[in-house]
Coordinates of C-alpha atoms in Angstrom, one line a residue:
X1 CA 10.4 224.9 124.3
X2 CA 12.4 222.9 126.9
X3 CA 9.5 221.2 128.7
X4 CA 9.7 217.4 127.8
X5 CA 6.6 215.8 126.5
X6 CA 5.7 212.3 125.3
X7 CA 2.6 211.5 123.2
X8 CA 1.5 208.2 121.6
X9 CA 3.6 205.2 120.7
X10 CA 7.4 205.5 120.7
X11 CA 10.1 202.8 121.2
X12 CA 11.9 202.6 124.5
X13 CA 15.2 203.8 122.9
X14 CA 15.8 206.6 120.4
X15 CA 16.9 205.7 116.9
X16 CA 15.9 202.0 117.2
X17 CA 13.4 200.0 115.4
X18 CA 9.8 200.9 115.9
X19 CA 7.6 198.4 114.0
X20 CA 4.0 198.7 112.7
X21 CA 1.4 196.1 113.5
X22 CA 2.1 194.6 110.0
X23 CA 5.8 194.3 110.8
X24 CA 7.0 197.2 108.8
X25 CA 9.0 200.1 110.3
X26 CA 7.7 203.5 111.2
X27 CA 9.7 206.3 109.7
X28 CA 11.6 208.3 112.4
X29 CA 11.9 212.0 111.9
X30 CA 14.0 214.5 114.0
X31 CA 12.5 218.0 114.0
X32 CA 15.1 220.2 115.6
X33 CA 16.3 223.8 115.9
X34 CA 19.7 225.2 115.2
X35 CA 21.0 222.1 113.5
X36 CA 21.5 219.5 116.2
X37 CA 22.3 222.0 118.9
X38 CA 19.0 223.0 120.4
X39 CA 15.5 221.7 121.2
X40 CA 14.1 218.9 119.2
X41 CA 11.4 216.2 119.0
X42 CA 11.4 212.7 117.4
X43 CA 8.3 211.9 115.4
X44 CA 7.3 208.4 114.1
X45 CA 5.4 208.5 110.8
X46 CA 3.4 205.8 109.1
X47 CA 4.6 207.1 105.7
X48 CA 7.8 208.8 104.5
X49 CA 7.8 212.5 105.6
X50 CA 10.0 213.6 102.7
X51 CA 7.8 212.2 100.0
X52 CA 6.4 214.6 97.4
X53 CA 4.4 214.0 94.2
X54 CA 4.0 217.6 93.0
X55 CA 4.9 221.2 93.7
X56 CA 3.6 224.5 92.3
X57 CA 3.9 228.2 93.2
X58 CA 1.6 229.8 95.8
X59 CA 0.9 233.5 95.4
X60 CA 1.1 234.8 98.9
X61 CA -1.3 237.6 100.1
X62 CA 0.1 241.1 99.5
X63 CA 3.4 241.3 101.5
X64 CA 4.3 244.8 100.3
X65 CA 5.8 247.1 103.0
X66 CA 5.8 250.9 102.9
X67 CA 8.1 252.9 105.2
X68 CA 6.5 254.9 108.0
X69 CA 7.1 258.3 106.4
X70 CA 6.6 260.9 107.4
X71 CA 7.7 259.4 110.8
X72 CA 4.6 259.7 113.0
X73 CA 2.8 257.7 115.6
X74 CA -0.3 255.9 114.1
X75 CA -3.6 254.5 115.1
X76 CA -4.6 251.5 113.0
X77 CA -8.3 250.3 113.3
X78 CA -8.2 246.5 112.6
X79 CA -11.9 246.0 113.1
X80 CA -12.5 248.3 110.1
X81 CA -10.7 245.9 107.8
X82 CA -12.8 243.7 105.5
X83 CA -12.4 239.9 105.2
X84 CA -14.6 237.9 102.7
X85 CA -14.8 234.1 102.9
X86 CA -11.3 234.2 104.6
X87 CA -9.5 231.5 106.4
X88 CA -7.0 232.1 109.2
X89 CA -3.9 231.6 107.0
X90 CA -4.4 232.7 103.4
X91 CA -6.8 235.4 104.7
X92 CA -4.3 237.1 106.8
X93 CA -3.7 240.8 105.9
X94 CA -0.3 242.3 106.6
X95 CA -0.4 245.2 109.1
X96 CA 3.3 245.8 110.0
X97 CA 6.6 244.2 109.3
X98 CA 10.3 244.3 109.0
X99 CA 13.1 241.7 108.4
X100 CA 12.5 240.1 111.9
X101 CA 8.8 240.0 112.3
X102 CA 5.5 240.4 110.5
X103 CA 2.2 241.2 112.2
X104 CA -1.0 240.2 110.4
X105 CA -4.7 240.1 111.2
X106 CA -7.6 238.0 110.1
X107 CA -11.3 237.4 110.7
X108 CA -12.1 234.0 109.4
X109 CA -15.0 231.5 109.3
X110 CA -13.5 228.9 107.0
X111 CA -10.8 226.2 107.7
X112 CA -7.4 227.0 106.5
X113 CA -5.5 224.8 104.2
X114 CA -2.7 222.6 105.6
X115 CA 0.1 225.1 106.2
X116 CA 3.7 225.2 107.1
X117 CA 5.8 228.3 107.8
X118 CA 9.4 227.6 106.7
X119 CA 10.6 231.1 107.7
X120 CA 10.2 231.1 111.5
X121 CA 8.0 230.4 114.4
X122 CA 4.5 231.9 114.7
X123 CA 2.7 233.3 117.8
X124 CA -1.0 233.6 117.0
X125 CA -3.1 235.5 119.5
X126 CA -6.8 234.6 119.5
X127 CA -8.7 237.9 120.0
X128 CA -12.2 236.4 119.6
X129 CA -13.8 233.1 118.7
X130 CA -12.5 229.5 119.1
X131 CA -10.9 226.9 116.9
X132 CA -9.2 223.6 116.7
X133 CA -5.5 223.8 115.6
X134 CA -4.8 220.5 114.0
X135 CA -1.0 219.7 113.8
X136 CA 1.3 216.9 113.0
X137 CA 2.0 216.7 116.8
X138 CA -1.8 216.5 117.7
X139 CA -4.6 218.9 118.1
X140 CA -5.0 222.0 120.3
X141 CA -8.4 223.4 121.3
X142 CA -8.0 227.2 121.5
X143 CA -10.2 230.2 122.3
X144 CA -10.3 233.8 123.3
X145 CA -7.1 235.0 125.0
X146 CA -4.9 232.1 123.9
X147 CA -1.5 232.5 122.5
X148 CA -0.7 229.7 120.1
X149 CA 3.0 229.0 119.6
X150 CA 3.7 227.0 116.4
X151 CA 7.3 226.1 115.7
X152 CA 8.8 226.6 112.3
X153 CA 7.9 223.9 109.7
X154 CA 5.1 222.5 111.7
X155 CA 2.4 221.3 109.4
X156 CA -1.0 222.4 110.7
X157 CA -4.4 223.9 109.9
X158 CA -6.9 226.1 111.7
X159 CA -10.5 224.9 111.9
X160 CA -12.8 227.7 113.3
X161 CA -15.6 226.7 115.6
X162 CA -19.0 228.4 115.7
X163 CA -20.7 230.9 113.5
X164 CA -18.8 234.0 114.6
X165 CA -15.5 234.9 112.9
X166 CA -12.3 233.7 114.5
X167 CA -10.3 236.9 115.0
X168 CA -6.5 236.2 115.2
X169 CA -3.5 238.5 115.5
X170 CA -0.5 236.6 114.0
X171 CA 3.1 237.5 114.9
X172 CA 5.3 235.7 112.4
X173 CA 9.0 235.6 113.2
X174 CA 12.1 235.1 111.1
X175 CA 13.5 233.3 114.1
X176 CA 12.2 231.2 117.0
X177 CA 9.8 232.4 119.7
X178 CA 10.3 231.3 123.3
X179 CA 9.8 232.4 126.9
X180 CA 12.3 235.1 128.0
X181 CA 15.7 233.7 129.1
X182 CA 15.5 235.5 132.5
X183 CA 12.4 233.4 133.4
X184 CA 14.3 230.2 133.0
X185 CA 16.9 228.2 134.9
X186 CA 20.1 227.3 133.0
X187 CA 18.4 223.9 132.4
X188 CA 15.2 225.4 131.1
X189 CA 12.8 225.2 134.0
X190 CA 10.6 228.3 134.8
X191 CA 12.0 230.1 137.8
X192 CA 9.9 231.3 140.8
X193 CA 9.8 234.9 139.7
X194 CA 8.4 234.0 136.3
X195 CA 4.8 235.3 135.7
X196 CA 3.8 231.9 134.3
X197 CA 5.1 228.3 134.4
X198 CA 4.8 224.9 132.8
X199 CA 1.4 224.2 134.4
X200 CA 0.0 227.0 132.3
X201 CA 1.0 225.5 129.0
X202 CA -1.2 223.2 127.0
X203 CA 0.3 220.9 124.5
X204 CA -1.1 218.0 122.4
X205 CA -2.1 215.0 124.5
X206 CA -2.7 212.3 121.8
X207 CA -1.8 211.6 118.2
X208 CA -4.0 213.0 115.4
X209 CA -4.2 210.5 112.7
X210 CA -5.9 211.1 109.4
X211 CA -6.3 209.3 106.0
X212 CA -5.9 210.8 102.6
X213 CA -3.9 210.8 99.4
X214 CA -2.4 213.7 97.3
X215 CA -2.8 216.2 100.1
X216 CA -1.8 219.8 99.5
X217 CA 0.4 221.7 102.0
X218 CA 0.8 225.5 101.6
X219 CA 4.4 226.4 102.5
X220 CA 5.5 229.9 103.2
X221 CA 9.3 230.4 102.6
X222 CA 11.8 233.0 101.8
X223 CA 11.1 234.4 98.4
X224 CA 7.4 233.4 98.3
X225 CA 5.1 230.4 98.6
X226 CA 4.9 226.8 97.3
X227 CA 2.1 224.2 97.4
X228 CA 3.6 220.8 98.1
X229 CA 1.5 217.8 97.2
X230 CA 2.3 214.8 99.4
X231 CA 1.2 211.2 98.6
X232 CA -0.2 210.4 102.1
X233 CA -1.9 212.5 104.7
X234 CA 0.7 214.6 106.7
X235 CA -1.1 213.7 110.0
X236 CA 0.3 210.2 110.2
X237 CA 2.4 210.5 113.4
X238 CA 1.7 207.6 115.8
X239 CA 3.8 209.0 118.5
X240 CA 6.5 211.5 119.4
X241 CA 8.6 212.8 122.3
X242 CA 10.9 215.8 122.9
X243 CA 10.9 219.5 123.8
X244 CA 9.8 221.1 120.5
X245 CA 6.1 221.2 119.8
X246 CA 3.1 223.6 119.4
X247 CA 1.4 224.8 122.6
X248 CA -1.1 227.3 123.9
X249 CA -1.0 229.7 126.8
X250 CA -3.9 231.9 127.9
X251 CA -3.3 235.5 128.7
X252 CA -5.6 235.1 131.8
X253 CA -2.9 232.8 133.3
X254 CA -0.3 235.6 133.2
X255 CA 0.4 236.8 136.8
X256 CA 1.0 240.6 136.6
X257 CA 4.0 242.0 138.4
X258 CA 3.1 245.2 140.3
X259 CA 4.9 247.6 142.6
X260 CA 4.6 250.8 144.7
X261 CA 5.5 252.9 141.7
X262 CA 5.0 252.4 137.9
X263 CA 6.8 249.3 136.6
X264 CA 8.6 249.4 133.2
X265 CA 7.3 247.3 130.3
X266 CA 9.7 244.4 130.7
X267 CA 7.7 243.2 133.7
X268 CA 4.9 242.5 131.2
X269 CA 7.0 240.4 128.8
X270 CA 5.7 237.0 127.9
X271 CA 7.8 235.8 124.8
X272 CA 10.9 236.8 122.9
X273 CA 12.2 236.4 119.4
X274 CA 15.2 237.7 117.6
X275 CA 15.2 241.5 117.6
X276 CA 11.7 241.7 119.2
X277 CA 9.8 240.9 122.3
X278 CA 6.1 240.2 123.1
X279 CA 4.5 241.7 126.2
X280 CA 0.9 241.7 127.5
X281 CA -1.0 244.0 129.8
X282 CA -3.7 242.3 131.9
X283 CA -6.2 243.5 134.5
X284 CA -4.2 244.2 137.6
X285 CA -3.8 246.2 140.8
X286 CA -1.7 249.3 140.0
X287 CA 0.9 251.3 141.8
X288 CA 0.3 251.8 145.5
X289 CA 2.8 254.4 146.6
X290 CA 0.6 257.3 148.1
X291 CA 2.0 259.7 145.5
X292 CA 2.1 257.2 142.6
X293 CA 1.2 258.1 139.0
X294 CA -0.3 254.8 137.7
X295 CA -0.2 255.6 133.9
X296 CA 3.1 255.4 132.1
X297 CA 5.5 258.3 132.0
X298 CA 6.5 259.8 128.7
X299 CA 9.3 257.8 127.2
X300 CA 11.5 257.6 124.1
X301 CA 12.3 254.1 123.1
X302 CA 15.3 255.1 121.1
X303 CA 16.1 251.5 120.0
X304 CA 12.6 250.2 119.3
X305 CA 9.2 250.6 117.7
X306 CA 6.3 249.9 120.1
X307 CA 3.1 248.2 118.8
X308 CA 0.2 247.9 121.1
X309 CA -2.9 245.9 120.2
X310 CA -5.9 246.9 122.4
X311 CA -8.0 243.8 123.1
X312 CA -10.3 244.5 125.9
X313 CA -11.2 246.8 128.8
X314 CA -10.4 250.5 129.1
X315 CA -6.9 251.6 128.3
X316 CA -6.6 254.6 130.6
X317 CA -3.5 256.2 129.1
X318 CA -5.1 256.4 125.6
X319 CA -8.5 257.8 126.6
X320 CA -9.5 260.6 124.2
X321 CA -7.3 259.4 121.3
X322 CA -10.0 257.4 119.5
X323 CA -8.3 254.1 120.4
X324 CA -10.6 251.3 121.5
X325 CA -11.0 247.6 121.2
X326 CA -9.4 246.3 118.0
X327 CA -7.1 249.2 117.7
X328 CA -3.3 249.2 117.2
X329 CA -1.1 252.1 118.2
X330 CA 2.3 252.3 116.5
X331 CA 4.8 254.5 118.4
X332 CA 8.0 254.6 116.4
X333 CA 11.5 254.9 117.7
X334 CA 12.6 258.6 117.3
X335 CA 9.4 259.9 118.8
X336 CA 8.5 260.4 122.5
X337 CA 5.2 259.0 123.5
X338 CA 3.1 258.6 126.6
X339 CA -0.4 259.3 128.1
X340 CA -3.0 261.4 126.3
X341 CA -3.7 264.9 127.8
X342 CA -5.6 264.6 131.1
X343 CA -4.8 260.9 131.6
X344 CA -2.2 261.5 134.3
X345 CA -4.5 263.6 136.5
X346 CA -7.4 261.1 136.0
X347 CA -5.2 258.2 137.0
X348 CA -4.2 259.6 140.4
X349 CA -5.6 257.5 143.2
X350 CA -6.8 254.7 140.8
X351 CA -6.1 251.3 142.3
X352 CA -7.0 248.9 139.5
X353 CA -6.7 248.9 135.7
X354 CA -9.1 246.8 133.7
X355 CA -7.2 246.4 130.4
X356 CA -6.0 243.7 128.1
X357 CA -3.5 244.4 125.4
X358 CA -0.7 242.6 123.5
X359 CA 2.5 244.6 122.8
X360 CA 5.3 243.9 120.4
X361 CA 8.5 245.9 120.7
X362 CA 10.9 245.6 117.7
X363 CA 14.5 246.6 117.6
X364 CA 14.4 247.5 114.0
X365 CA 11.9 250.0 112.5
X366 CA 8.6 248.7 111.3
X367 CA 7.1 249.4 107.9
X368 CA 3.4 249.5 107.1
X369 CA 1.7 246.6 105.3
X370 CA -1.3 247.0 103.0
X371 CA -3.7 246.5 105.8
X372 CA -1.8 249.0 108.0
X373 CA -2.1 251.6 105.4
X374 CA -5.8 251.0 104.9
X375 CA -6.5 250.9 108.7
X376 CA -4.6 254.2 109.6
X377 CA -7.0 256.8 111.0
X378 CA -4.7 259.6 109.8
X379 CA -5.3 261.7 113.0
X380 CA -3.6 260.0 115.9
X381 CA -0.3 261.9 115.6
X382 CA -2.0 265.2 116.5
X383 CA -4.0 263.8 119.5
X384 CA -1.5 265.2 122.1
X385 CA -1.5 268.7 120.7
X386 CA -5.2 268.9 119.8
X387 CA -4.5 270.2 116.3
X388 CA -2.9 269.1 113.1
X389 CA -1.5 270.6 109.9
X390 CA -4.9 271.7 108.6
X391 CA -6.0 273.3 111.9
X392 CA -4.9 276.9 112.6
X393 CA -3.1 277.7 115.8

């Protein structure tokens, strides 16, 4: 994130003395990407950020991946999954994944533990509900439709608000997640053709200070998980500045790009990671050529798997397939996909699509997590032909 922000108390010059009211020094910590060659922020702690008093293994939720074999498109029903007394971190269930990205889902009512992902950035989409995301940088109030971008190693926790479950769709990268480069100037400012800009991003506005001793932080890292016990509360940052921090962006603030004929999926892109992109489809005016076909044409993404999470509205191209709110469609590379039978004809003359969906395209094949296997309806692959292997011709 290249948009500079300053929060709380910092000294006028970097790497100079910043003293506490009692005369002692605050501990300065640089949090930076790609060594010292990319975005960073400077944080000023009351305690020593490196201090540990204990560490023990943390058994992660089931991370098993099973190849998509036989290779078929799939419909995964996330709302059919069960979650008991779950929190938004340890209660995540793995739906899909590969070496670059893992997609999980949760429906939570309890606060998460303090948590740090040491593998990569997270993009968490809030499908339903609201929460406070407490972080070492400060707090974010988030709700339905928010993307929450949490940089790698950021200590944070989710605190759901209200009686209804907080439903979140977590996209966990093995890299960093950022706006697409084509939306940005060479200095990092959003360009005029970008479908969103700096004004749409919400970052922490004040420090979040807490007291406590021997606090547990759940750390996800390559090879498993570890619980670190720190002597003082991790939320001890009196101030920070820089260009790396958690922020929220609401899908309703994405300005759709439309045209006279059907626009390809890259116009819907919102974020990018290494070997994957995140797009969103929002309510919008559709193609206005007099002979336009508003629904997508059949297409073979030979280099990518396509994952569509259907959040709201009526997804015209999938009508009749069984897909609805809370569904995922997985269209793997190597298989052509497109609208269901009858969708093209029904779309002719339509001027507006009322749909909200989050799409992830990966450039390496996706495998099925334990939740993906459980949520598979087993029928979607035959929805274009109208019959499957057990149905006579």
